[in-house]
Amino acid sequence: MNTFELDQTYIAGTYKRFPVEIVSGKGSLVTDVDGKEYIDMGSGIAVTSFGIADDIWVAAVEKQIRSVQHMSNLYYTAPCARLAQALCKKTGMAKVFFSNSGAEANECAIKAARKWASEHKGPGCSTIVTLENSFHGRTLTTLSATGQEHYHELYQPLTPGFASFPAGDMEALKRLCADGTVAAVLIECVQGEGGVVPLDPAFVKALSAFLKEQDILLMVDEVQTGNGRSGKMYAYMNYGLQPDVVSTAKGLAGGLPMGATLLGEKVKDVFSFGDHGSTFGGNPVAASAALSVVERLTDGFLSDVTRKSELIRSLLEGAPGIESVSGLGLMLGLKTEKPAGEVVAACMANGVLCLTAKDKVRLLPALNIPDELLRKAAEIIREACRP
Ligand SMILES: *Cc1c(COP(=O)(O)O)cnc(C)c1O
């Protein structure tokens, strides 16, 4: 059996894969089993921050994997300690819990909020409010947090204690908070899976002020938007926020599984021994990879992400068949006249890998994609969108 047949036979049918088998790559170029080359405009869903097999990243992983690959959280290891320091220095957050995925980073955020609120506001204060059209993960609890009904249907009963409201509707939020049972509000600054929809800055400002006044935690899901993707270290920085909790994953370790939950001053000491844990969380190889990623996200590098964002936007905005371009930094959504799936298939045929999000074409290239590849990809995408 070839890979396709093995996959169809032995892998649970949860993924509708594109009909391509990738065997190798370098930077923003990948090669399939037939030797065809593609420009990678998806980065494994915003994961390979510096592209495939980047030299600095490989060196960081290799060095650690040859010394100690895993010890568990029963012992001290330097990479996760140094990574936690780097994340706190870059954000002003106070402490970090490491896990292995976005869903786990959000689970930790939710547990932190519930424990903090029960201790500070009483045991009845436990509701986590999220936005409609949000996405927070696939575990039962993060599904419950996800404000999209169609993800919920098959998995009743869900975890109780979640509610959602439409972005922008402060009155709806105030009604949810009226009885004093809301512990935290969890938002994505740009709704990724929801169709690359950035939140309105005026709404975010009003939300943040209201939560501060009510002593309700503001938690930001930076799983997709984080780690330089938006042109800032975290997307909330584009909105002038100082959240109480930040969750992140995807691009953090540049291609190895790692999640992190950053705890601000208010909640930094919420967890004590035994309150939460993870066998693999903070694994030294993943942490070394992440440290190498985070150290490269300097102000100069991030302003280059913004410049690349402006470059590709200028090449796509107003092109025939492209109705609008949304997003921040190198997280962009194209509303196209043709169905998004059709555009992605045409791009693939012509050597560009793109994603979709809802009804949009979604672009998440490596943060260091060379300008000439960005231009070449934009040309192929423009052709694919042309009516
Ligand atoms: C991808 C994503 C998640 C889930 O991350 P996993 O690593 O797949 O568990 C959660 N929140 C957001 C905003 C995401 O984009």
XYZ file of C-alpha atoms and ligand atoms in Angstrom:
402
model
C 0.000 0.000 0.000
C 1.178 3.537 -0.675
C 0.873 6.331 1.901
C -2.554 7.356 0.654
C -3.917 3.803 0.955
C -2.295 3.211 4.368
C -3.748 6.482 5.630
C -7.229 5.684 4.301
C -7.078 2.202 5.852
C -5.479 2.836 9.220
C -6.004 6.481 10.232
C -9.249 7.642 11.817
C -11.148 9.602 9.255
C -11.121 13.004 10.968
C -9.075 14.885 8.345
C -10.056 15.834 4.828
C -6.501 16.031 3.526
C -5.332 17.756 0.373
C -4.225 15.151 -2.196
C -0.507 15.835 -1.690
C 2.195 13.884 0.162
C 5.035 16.139 1.284
C 8.410 14.465 1.718
C 10.884 17.299 2.266
C 11.354 21.025 2.374
C 13.582 23.979 3.146
C 12.343 27.338 4.369
C 9.147 28.224 2.518
C 9.543 25.595 -0.201
C 8.294 22.022 0.138
C 8.522 19.063 -2.238
C 5.974 16.305 -2.758
C 6.509 12.620 -3.394
C 6.529 13.212 -7.176
C 9.233 15.879 -6.898
C 6.872 18.814 -7.459
C 7.815 21.967 -5.520
C 5.369 24.271 -3.737
C 5.582 27.630 -1.992
C 4.207 26.955 1.487
C 1.706 29.699 2.393
C 0.232 27.714 5.308
C 3.210 26.849 7.544
C 1.452 23.768 8.897
C -1.344 26.069 10.153
C 0.868 28.852 11.531
C 3.301 26.404 13.160
C 6.610 26.486 11.248
C 7.365 30.121 12.139
C 10.742 30.061 10.393
C 9.793 27.577 7.693
C 10.821 23.976 7.161
C 14.162 22.680 8.505
C 15.442 26.203 9.237
C 19.150 25.967 10.148
C 19.006 27.863 13.455
C 15.921 25.958 14.558
C 17.416 22.581 13.593
C 20.618 23.416 15.498
C 18.637 24.295 18.653
C 16.638 21.049 18.450
C 19.651 18.904 17.607
C 21.803 20.268 20.423
C 19.129 19.521 23.008
C 18.023 16.160 21.625
C 21.640 14.948 21.834
C 21.960 15.960 25.493
C 18.616 15.288 27.242
C 15.361 14.761 25.319
C 13.034 14.394 28.313
C 13.161 14.254 32.096
C 9.538 15.084 33.134
C 8.554 17.931 35.411
C 9.899 16.112 38.461
C 13.324 17.632 37.734
C 14.684 21.045 36.752
C 15.842 21.599 33.165
C 17.233 24.855 31.791
C 15.406 25.245 28.434
C 11.891 25.641 29.857
C 13.113 27.926 32.661
C 14.907 30.161 30.174
C 11.933 30.114 27.803
C 9.567 31.149 30.602
C 11.872 34.066 31.447
C 12.029 35.134 27.781
C 8.234 35.012 27.422
C 7.692 37.022 30.613
C 10.283 39.621 29.581
C 8.641 40.082 26.202
C 5.124 40.398 27.569
C 5.175 41.717 31.131
C 3.367 38.564 32.212
C 4.597 36.984 35.457
C 4.609 33.168 35.221
C 4.159 30.434 32.632
C 2.658 26.939 32.546
C 3.857 24.760 29.655
C 1.794 22.144 27.841
C 1.720 20.599 24.373
C -1.050 22.163 22.321
C -3.415 25.069 21.938
C -6.306 23.196 23.486
C -4.187 22.356 26.528
C -3.007 25.953 26.849
C -6.665 27.012 26.914
C -7.603 24.246 29.377
C -4.965 25.664 31.714
C -6.302 29.202 31.230
C -9.815 28.008 32.070
C -8.618 26.128 35.179
C -6.624 29.192 36.290
C -9.678 31.424 35.892
C -11.994 29.037 37.732
C -9.597 28.612 40.656
C -8.806 32.326 40.885
C -12.473 33.323 40.773
C -13.604 30.740 43.306
C -10.916 31.937 45.729
C -11.365 35.665 45.127
C -15.025 36.030 44.245
C -16.723 32.926 45.651
C -17.422 29.376 44.454
C -20.424 30.418 42.339
C -18.228 32.569 40.122
C -17.154 30.124 37.431
C -18.581 31.038 34.022
C -16.153 31.590 31.166
C -17.539 33.879 28.471
C -16.256 33.624 24.899
C -17.192 35.219 21.581
C -19.508 33.811 18.966
C -17.563 32.518 15.948
C -14.555 31.759 18.169
C -12.360 28.661 18.152
C -10.546 27.448 21.244
C -9.796 23.763 20.622
C -11.142 20.214 20.342
C -11.060 18.810 23.870
C -14.511 18.642 25.420
C -13.915 21.710 27.565
C -12.309 23.861 24.864
C -15.108 22.759 22.499
C -17.522 24.046 25.124
C -15.617 27.335 25.052
C -15.785 27.461 21.253
C -18.650 29.737 20.235
C -19.721 27.769 17.141
C -22.701 25.444 17.545
C -21.764 23.065 14.726
C -18.687 21.868 16.669
C -20.929 20.966 19.620
C -23.656 18.862 18.055
C -22.097 15.391 18.271
C -20.583 15.680 21.734
C -23.322 16.467 24.212
C -23.239 16.883 27.133
C -20.491 19.504 27.054
C -18.631 20.980 30.008
C -21.005 23.382 31.770
C -20.151 26.960 32.681
C -19.619 28.562 29.270
C -21.544 31.310 27.502
C -20.881 33.334 24.383
C -21.927 36.659 22.884
C -21.440 38.408 19.525
C -18.208 40.435 19.178
C -19.007 44.119 19.518
C -22.159 43.646 21.605
C -21.173 45.118 24.988
C -24.815 45.136 26.135
C -25.011 41.350 25.657
C -21.829 40.950 27.693
C -23.188 43.156 30.474
C -26.351 41.035 30.644
C -24.220 37.865 30.968
C -22.185 39.462 33.761
C -25.150 40.933 35.668
C -25.483 38.089 38.199
C -21.804 38.126 39.207
C -21.030 34.556 38.071
C -18.574 35.387 35.272
C -14.948 34.556 36.107
C -13.294 35.468 32.810
C -13.761 36.472 29.198
C -11.639 34.652 26.605
C -11.097 36.266 23.190
C -9.045 35.851 20.017
C -7.947 39.295 18.772
C -8.202 37.920 15.239
C -10.650 35.019 14.951
C -8.601 32.542 12.930
C -10.748 29.477 12.276
C -13.735 31.848 12.286
C -12.541 33.356 8.988
C -9.577 35.629 9.884
C -11.819 38.261 11.479
C -10.013 40.942 13.524
C -11.876 42.416 16.478
C -12.841 46.079 16.354
C -10.337 48.073 18.490
C -13.129 50.227 19.999
C -14.933 47.061 21.163
C -11.740 45.580 22.603
C -11.045 48.820 24.487
C -14.579 48.920 25.922
C -14.366 45.210 26.813
C -11.054 45.608 28.602
C -12.261 48.651 30.599
C -15.486 46.892 31.617
C -13.673 43.726 32.757
C -11.193 45.753 34.791
C -14.029 47.620 36.494
C -15.864 44.327 37.248
C -12.710 42.463 38.366
C -13.321 39.831 35.676
C -10.247 38.259 34.043
C -9.356 39.135 30.460
C -7.850 36.072 28.748
C -6.490 36.191 25.200
C -6.181 33.091 23.032
C -2.996 33.709 21.040
C -2.669 30.134 19.820
C -2.811 31.173 16.157
C -2.151 34.941 16.351
C 0.842 34.691 18.691
C 4.621 34.507 18.459
C 5.135 37.203 15.844
C 2.365 36.221 13.460
C 0.526 39.561 13.789
C 3.650 41.711 13.402
C 3.870 42.057 17.206
C 5.009 39.410 19.671
C 1.330 38.828 20.537
C -1.703 40.187 18.691
C -3.118 41.806 21.862
C -0.187 44.240 21.662
C -1.760 45.695 18.511
C -4.753 46.576 20.723
C -2.865 48.101 23.654
C -4.162 45.435 26.059
C -2.579 43.961 29.175
C -4.407 40.624 29.587
C -4.543 38.623 32.810
C -3.966 35.339 30.987
C -2.534 34.568 27.526
C -2.606 31.135 25.913
C -0.405 30.256 22.965
C 0.881 27.259 20.997
C 1.051 26.691 17.210
C 4.066 28.792 16.133
C 5.719 28.926 19.564
C 8.174 26.057 19.054
C 8.362 26.415 15.266
C 7.184 22.884 14.506
C 7.295 20.873 17.712
C 4.283 20.439 20.009
C 4.257 23.094 22.715
C 1.603 25.138 24.449
C 2.084 27.895 27.003
C -0.275 29.680 29.349
C 1.081 33.028 30.527
C -0.229 34.241 33.873
C -0.328 37.952 34.712
C 0.236 39.593 38.127
C -3.321 38.970 39.275
C -3.254 35.201 38.757
C 0.469 34.381 38.846
C 0.217 32.424 42.100
C -3.126 30.768 41.472
C -1.648 27.292 41.098
C 0.022 25.370 43.916
C 1.683 21.949 43.910
C -0.520 19.334 42.287
C -3.151 21.762 40.941
C -2.237 21.145 37.323
C 0.393 19.236 35.361
C 1.547 17.639 32.145
C 4.017 14.819 31.521
C 5.414 16.299 28.336
C 4.782 19.978 29.139
C 7.978 22.053 28.973
C 9.846 19.181 27.307
C 13.463 20.350 26.843
C 13.578 19.734 23.087
C 10.361 21.643 22.436
C 11.491 24.347 24.873
C 14.878 24.726 23.144
C 13.111 25.016 19.801
C 10.733 27.617 21.258
C 13.548 29.594 22.845
C 15.301 29.777 19.487
C 12.050 31.043 17.914
C 11.298 33.590 20.640
C 14.851 34.978 20.691
C 14.599 35.739 16.962
C 11.349 37.701 17.329
C 13.151 41.020 17.862
C 11.536 44.403 17.185
C 13.493 44.624 13.924
C 12.330 41.184 12.805
C 8.725 41.947 13.737
C 8.707 45.187 11.764
C 9.891 43.134 8.789
C 6.860 40.844 9.303
C 4.692 43.971 9.059
C 6.545 45.082 5.936
C 6.005 41.658 4.330
C 2.341 41.870 5.315
C 2.027 45.242 3.559
C 3.843 43.842 0.532
C 1.530 40.868 0.045
C -1.562 42.935 0.844
C -0.558 45.471 -1.806
C -0.202 42.644 -4.343
C -3.599 41.095 -3.544
C -5.912 43.947 -2.549
C -8.157 45.019 -5.386
C -7.063 42.184 -7.697
C -9.841 40.850 -9.953
C -11.893 38.281 -8.017
C -10.513 39.322 -4.582
C -13.244 41.212 -2.739
C -11.337 41.974 0.447
C -8.244 41.121 2.501
C -8.594 40.825 6.291
C -6.221 40.020 9.129
C -3.052 41.247 10.776
C 0.584 40.687 9.899
C 1.117 37.393 8.084
C -2.306 36.029 9.034
C -4.526 37.037 6.145
C -7.967 36.068 4.860
C -9.072 36.633 1.284
C -12.729 36.961 0.454
C -12.869 35.735 -3.105
C -15.568 35.692 -5.787
C -14.854 32.027 -6.508
C -15.400 29.497 -3.678
C -12.301 29.399 -1.451
C -11.843 25.652 -2.007
C -11.668 26.183 -5.751
C -9.011 28.898 -5.357
C -6.930 26.696 -3.041
C -7.103 23.781 -5.520
C -6.017 26.042 -8.408
C -3.138 27.414 -6.298
C -2.032 23.896 -5.445
C -2.050 22.848 -9.092
C 0.232 25.826 -9.783
C 2.618 25.194 -6.886
C 1.283 27.218 -3.948
C -0.139 25.699 -0.751
C -2.865 27.855 0.863
C -5.498 27.158 3.503
C -9.121 28.059 3.995
C -10.955 29.453 7.016
C -14.744 29.387 6.746
C -15.486 30.907 3.319
C -12.091 32.604 2.977
C -8.712 31.683 1.551
C -6.287 31.855 4.483
C -2.591 32.688 4.203
C -0.163 31.927 7.045
C 3.307 31.919 5.472
C 6.525 31.534 7.465
C 7.436 34.819 9.158
C 10.743 34.907 7.258
C 9.395 33.999 3.808
C 11.669 35.671 1.243
C 10.092 38.593 -0.628
C 10.598 36.928 -3.991
C 8.598 33.844 -2.902
C 5.894 36.092 -1.475
C 5.673 37.901 -4.826
C 5.632 34.634 -6.772
C 2.922 33.177 -4.505
C 0.857 36.377 -4.775
C 1.006 36.177 -8.574
C -0.241 32.563 -8.552
C -2.970 33.389 -6.018
C -4.094 36.378 -8.131
C -4.347 34.121 -11.193
C -6.318 31.532 -9.212
C -8.781 34.178 -8.015
C -9.304 35.787 -11.431
C -12.941 35.190 -12.463
C -5.541 25.964 16.583
C -6.204 26.730 17.675
C -6.494 26.140 18.915
C -6.258 24.670 19.182
O -4.922 24.335 19.118
P -4.471 22.758 19.085
O -2.979 22.841 19.168
O -4.981 22.210 17.802
O -5.084 22.131 20.263
C -7.024 26.928 19.902
N -7.258 28.241 19.699
C -6.998 28.841 18.517
C -7.268 30.295 18.358
C -6.478 28.107 17.455
O -6.252 28.698 16.285
